[in-house]
XYZ file of C-alpha atoms in Angstrom:
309
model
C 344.310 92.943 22.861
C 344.872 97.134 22.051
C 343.198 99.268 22.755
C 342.501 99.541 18.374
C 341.428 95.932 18.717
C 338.939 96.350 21.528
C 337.736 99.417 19.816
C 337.094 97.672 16.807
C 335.327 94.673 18.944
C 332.863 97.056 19.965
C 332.148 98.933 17.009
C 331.492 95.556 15.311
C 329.242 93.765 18.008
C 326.742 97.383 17.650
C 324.874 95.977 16.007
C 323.409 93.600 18.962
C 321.899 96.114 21.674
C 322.602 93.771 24.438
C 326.012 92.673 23.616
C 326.869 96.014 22.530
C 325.875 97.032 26.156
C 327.505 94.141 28.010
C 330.701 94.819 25.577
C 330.493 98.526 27.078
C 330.259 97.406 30.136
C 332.939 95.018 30.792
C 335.461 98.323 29.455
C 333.917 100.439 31.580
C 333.605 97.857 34.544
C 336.395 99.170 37.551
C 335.703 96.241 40.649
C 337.915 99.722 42.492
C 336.217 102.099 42.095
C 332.775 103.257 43.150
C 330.820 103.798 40.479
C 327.506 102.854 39.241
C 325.468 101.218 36.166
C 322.373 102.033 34.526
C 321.053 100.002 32.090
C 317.670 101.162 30.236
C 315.423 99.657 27.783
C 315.832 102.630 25.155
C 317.058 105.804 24.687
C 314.776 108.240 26.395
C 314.394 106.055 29.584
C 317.197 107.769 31.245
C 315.577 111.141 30.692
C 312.773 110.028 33.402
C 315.410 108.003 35.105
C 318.287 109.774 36.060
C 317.295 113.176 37.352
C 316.643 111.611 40.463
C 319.222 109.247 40.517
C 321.957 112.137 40.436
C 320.730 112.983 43.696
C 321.350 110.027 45.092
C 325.280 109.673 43.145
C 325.659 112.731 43.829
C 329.299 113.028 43.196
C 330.232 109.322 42.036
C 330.698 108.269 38.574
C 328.142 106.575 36.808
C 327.958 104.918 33.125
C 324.324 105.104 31.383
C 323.405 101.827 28.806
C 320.555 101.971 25.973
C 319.831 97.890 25.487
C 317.444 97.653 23.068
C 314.736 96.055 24.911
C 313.372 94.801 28.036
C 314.533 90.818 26.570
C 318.060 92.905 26.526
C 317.814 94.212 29.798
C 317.403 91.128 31.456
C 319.576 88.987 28.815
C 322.740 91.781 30.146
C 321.945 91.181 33.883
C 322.015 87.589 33.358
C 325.165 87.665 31.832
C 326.663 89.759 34.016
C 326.015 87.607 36.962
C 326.756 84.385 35.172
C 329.694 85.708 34.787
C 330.594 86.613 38.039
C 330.421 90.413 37.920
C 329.317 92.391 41.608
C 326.176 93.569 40.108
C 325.203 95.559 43.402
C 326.223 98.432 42.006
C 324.243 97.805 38.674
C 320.788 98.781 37.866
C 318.308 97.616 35.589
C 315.094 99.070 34.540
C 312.467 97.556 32.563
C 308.219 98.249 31.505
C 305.746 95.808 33.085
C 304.428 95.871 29.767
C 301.394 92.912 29.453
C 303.560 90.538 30.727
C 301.728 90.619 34.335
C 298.878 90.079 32.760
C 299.667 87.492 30.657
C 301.554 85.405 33.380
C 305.012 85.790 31.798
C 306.831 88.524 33.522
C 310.700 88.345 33.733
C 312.344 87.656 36.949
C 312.353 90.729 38.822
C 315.270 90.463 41.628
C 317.028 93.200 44.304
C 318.826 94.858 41.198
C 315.949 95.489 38.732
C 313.307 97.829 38.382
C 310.007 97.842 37.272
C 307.466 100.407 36.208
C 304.143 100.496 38.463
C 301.741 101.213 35.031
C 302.439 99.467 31.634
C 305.442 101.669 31.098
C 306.664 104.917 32.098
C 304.818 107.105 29.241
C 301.733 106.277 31.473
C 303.492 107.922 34.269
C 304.176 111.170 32.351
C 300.444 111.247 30.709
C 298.175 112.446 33.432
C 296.926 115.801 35.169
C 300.455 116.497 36.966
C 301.979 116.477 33.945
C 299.654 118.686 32.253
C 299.779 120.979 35.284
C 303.378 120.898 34.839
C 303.726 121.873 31.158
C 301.476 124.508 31.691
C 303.027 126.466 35.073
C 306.682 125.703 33.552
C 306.633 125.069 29.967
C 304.099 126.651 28.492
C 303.441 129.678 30.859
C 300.039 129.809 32.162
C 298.976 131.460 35.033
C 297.215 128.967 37.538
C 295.394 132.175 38.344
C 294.278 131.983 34.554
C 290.683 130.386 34.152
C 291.740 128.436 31.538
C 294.678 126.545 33.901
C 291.487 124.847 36.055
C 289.594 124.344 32.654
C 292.414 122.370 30.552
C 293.466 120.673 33.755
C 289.668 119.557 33.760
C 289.459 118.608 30.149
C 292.781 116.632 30.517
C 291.332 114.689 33.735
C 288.037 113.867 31.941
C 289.713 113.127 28.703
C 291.458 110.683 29.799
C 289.191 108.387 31.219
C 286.876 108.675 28.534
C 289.896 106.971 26.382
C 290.339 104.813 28.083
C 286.858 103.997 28.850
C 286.994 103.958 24.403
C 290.205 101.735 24.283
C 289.447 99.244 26.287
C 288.167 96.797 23.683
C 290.812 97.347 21.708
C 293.310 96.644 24.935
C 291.103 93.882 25.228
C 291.666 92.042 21.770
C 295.629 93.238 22.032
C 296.229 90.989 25.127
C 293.593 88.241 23.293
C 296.045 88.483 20.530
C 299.154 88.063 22.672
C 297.684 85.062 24.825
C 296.472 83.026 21.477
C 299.459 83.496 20.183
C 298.617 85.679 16.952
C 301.968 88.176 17.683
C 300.207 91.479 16.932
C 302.979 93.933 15.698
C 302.001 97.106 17.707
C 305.195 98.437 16.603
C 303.040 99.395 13.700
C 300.891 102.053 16.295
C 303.055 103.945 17.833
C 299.951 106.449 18.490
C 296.405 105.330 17.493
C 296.205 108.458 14.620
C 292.727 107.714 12.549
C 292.059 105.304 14.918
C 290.942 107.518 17.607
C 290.043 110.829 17.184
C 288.069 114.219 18.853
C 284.700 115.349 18.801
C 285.248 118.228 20.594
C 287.429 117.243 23.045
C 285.693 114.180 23.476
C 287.229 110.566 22.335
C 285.960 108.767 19.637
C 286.822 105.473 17.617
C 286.242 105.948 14.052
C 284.064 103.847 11.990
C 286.721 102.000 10.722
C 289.437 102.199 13.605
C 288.999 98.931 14.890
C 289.744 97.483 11.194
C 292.184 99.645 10.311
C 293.861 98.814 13.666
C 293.949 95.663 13.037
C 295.242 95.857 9.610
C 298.179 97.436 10.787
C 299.179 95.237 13.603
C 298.103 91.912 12.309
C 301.272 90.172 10.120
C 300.521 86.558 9.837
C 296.527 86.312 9.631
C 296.261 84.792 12.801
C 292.851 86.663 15.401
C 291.630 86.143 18.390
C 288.866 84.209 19.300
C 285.777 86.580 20.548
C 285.060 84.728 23.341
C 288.767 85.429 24.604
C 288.037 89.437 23.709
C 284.830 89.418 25.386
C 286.394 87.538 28.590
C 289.219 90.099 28.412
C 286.843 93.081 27.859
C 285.074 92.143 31.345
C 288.245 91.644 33.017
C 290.211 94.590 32.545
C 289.393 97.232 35.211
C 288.997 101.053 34.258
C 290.361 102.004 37.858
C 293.716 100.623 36.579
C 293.691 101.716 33.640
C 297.349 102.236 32.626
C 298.441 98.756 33.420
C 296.610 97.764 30.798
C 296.679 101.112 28.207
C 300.053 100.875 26.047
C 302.140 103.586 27.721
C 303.068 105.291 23.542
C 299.144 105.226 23.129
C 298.730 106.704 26.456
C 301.358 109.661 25.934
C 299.978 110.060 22.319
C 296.187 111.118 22.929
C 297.581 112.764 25.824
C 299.603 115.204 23.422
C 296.653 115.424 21.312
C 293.905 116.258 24.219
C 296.672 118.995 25.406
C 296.977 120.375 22.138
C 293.441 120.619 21.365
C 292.418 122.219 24.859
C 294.946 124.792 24.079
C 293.944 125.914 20.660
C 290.180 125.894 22.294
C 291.162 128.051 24.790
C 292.967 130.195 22.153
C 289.957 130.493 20.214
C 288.145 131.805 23.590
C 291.141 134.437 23.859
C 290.896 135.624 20.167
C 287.057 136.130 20.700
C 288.020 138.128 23.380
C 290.594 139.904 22.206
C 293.328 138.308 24.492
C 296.483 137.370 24.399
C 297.161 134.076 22.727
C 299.059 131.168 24.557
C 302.310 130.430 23.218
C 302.567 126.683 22.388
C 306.274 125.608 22.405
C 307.544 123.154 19.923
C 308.757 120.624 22.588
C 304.761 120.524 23.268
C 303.945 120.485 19.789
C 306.394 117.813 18.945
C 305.403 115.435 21.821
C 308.763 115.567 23.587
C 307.646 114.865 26.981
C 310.730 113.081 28.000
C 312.907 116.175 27.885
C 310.736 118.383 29.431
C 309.088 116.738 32.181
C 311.718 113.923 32.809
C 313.313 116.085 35.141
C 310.003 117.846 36.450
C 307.378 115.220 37.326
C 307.085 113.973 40.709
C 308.846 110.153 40.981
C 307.015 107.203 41.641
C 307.244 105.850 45.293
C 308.409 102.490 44.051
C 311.336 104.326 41.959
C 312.711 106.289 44.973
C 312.263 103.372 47.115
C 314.484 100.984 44.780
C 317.214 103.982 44.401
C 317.305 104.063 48.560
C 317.997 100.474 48.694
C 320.976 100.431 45.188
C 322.030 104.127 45.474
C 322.469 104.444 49.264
């Protein structure tokens, strides 16, 4: 085969994520050289991924892989070996997702990652971040009163979210376990779902419905006594195994955003100078900015001691 003819191979098999990624893969594979693998469930999982893998490369080449999906993930691993690849230089990283819950995670072996909360939005979305985005990103002195009081508001907030959510968490893994294949594609944030009073959570009067309007495609609920049972199950303390990471990362843009145009209001009253919101803030891209900034999980580092050392 040419090198036209393998080119053309891979344009054409694009438009499966996991083959495309196993295609890459086997072109890029060198048994001689040292190099190493990454293979990611989308695009902006390598942005909280491999700032701390380069320090433990350092030097070495590496070759980055967007599957498609944790189902691609583990469908390119399986391959890989079944196909007699040395996959010890070869890591895979996928979301827990509700699959613990549910009793239906994938195999998890020596070469594959998973995330400690739901997925690794939830591990961006919390008072470290916001500390971070504030001292780096957006500029605020920790010597500023209004650093403690957002950091406050953004500690508080979230639990009462997820203190608010957690019925709706509740009929989501109902949903999954009965079978009725809620599309939650359809919510990548909860907008008019939730909303503030003040900075205080709150479902709307018709969230729940229009919730499930928007996730439900075939007709098919939950039975209530499977909510309720799920309801008293789910544990507040763990809160973001259970809270959908984009939901998580969503009211956590929106809490942000609000305590800063509060505590711009305070500094206009006052006749002080107003905080500068940046537009990767504004826009929600927490992946770029804090990717590289937030403090790893002791699981991660662990897993790239054992692959990367």
């Amino acid at each position: 085969m040419t090198i036209i003819d393998d080119y053309a191979q891979y344009l054409s098999e694009e438009a499966n994520s996991s083959i495309a990624a196993l295609h890459q893969f086997k072109l890029l594979y060198n048994p001689n050289q040292e190099e190493y693998h990454f293979f990611f469930e989308g695009e902006e999982d390598g942005l909280f991924y491999m700032p701390e893998a380069r320090r433990y490369v350092g030097d070495k080449n590496y070759y980055i892989y967007d599957c498609g999906g944790k189902k691609n993930v583990i469908e390119v691993r399986d391959s890989a070996k079944k196909e007699l690849y040395d996959i010890n230089k070869c890591l895979f990283f996928v979301d827990r997702d509700y699959d613990d819950i549910l009793g239906i995670q994938v195999e998890i072996d020596e070469h594959t990652y998973i995330t400690d909360h739901y997925s690794i939005e939830n591990d961006l979305s919390n008072v470290c971040g916001a500390r971070i985005l504030m001292s780096d990103i957006i500029r605020i002195s920790k010597a500023d009163p209004e650093f403690s009081r957002i950091e406050n508001t953004i500690s508080t907030g979230l639990l009462k979210f997820y203190r608010k959510i957690l019925p709706l968490s509740a009929w989501i893994i109902a949903a999954k376990q009965e079978g009725c294949a809620p599309n939650l594609r359809n919510t990548t944030g909860l907008k008019g779902i939730v909303t503030l009073s003040g900075l205080d959570p709150q479902l709307t009067k018709s969230g729940f419905v229009e919730f499930k309007k928007r996730v439900i495609s075939n007709e098919k609920r939950p039975s209530i006594s499977s909510v309720l049972k799920w309801a008293r199950i789910l544990d507040i303390n763990s809160a973001k195994k259970w809270v959908r990471g984009k939901y998580d990362i969503w009211f956590f843009q929106v809490l942000l955003l609000s305590a800063l145009n509060e505590a711009n209001s305070r500094r206009r009253s006052a006749g002080g100078r107003i905080i500068r919101i940046p537009g990767a803030v504004r826009e929600g891209r927490f992946f770029e900015v804090l990717g590289g900034r937030m403090p790893v999980p002791d699981s991660l580092r662990a897993f790239y001691r054992r692959k990367l050392l």
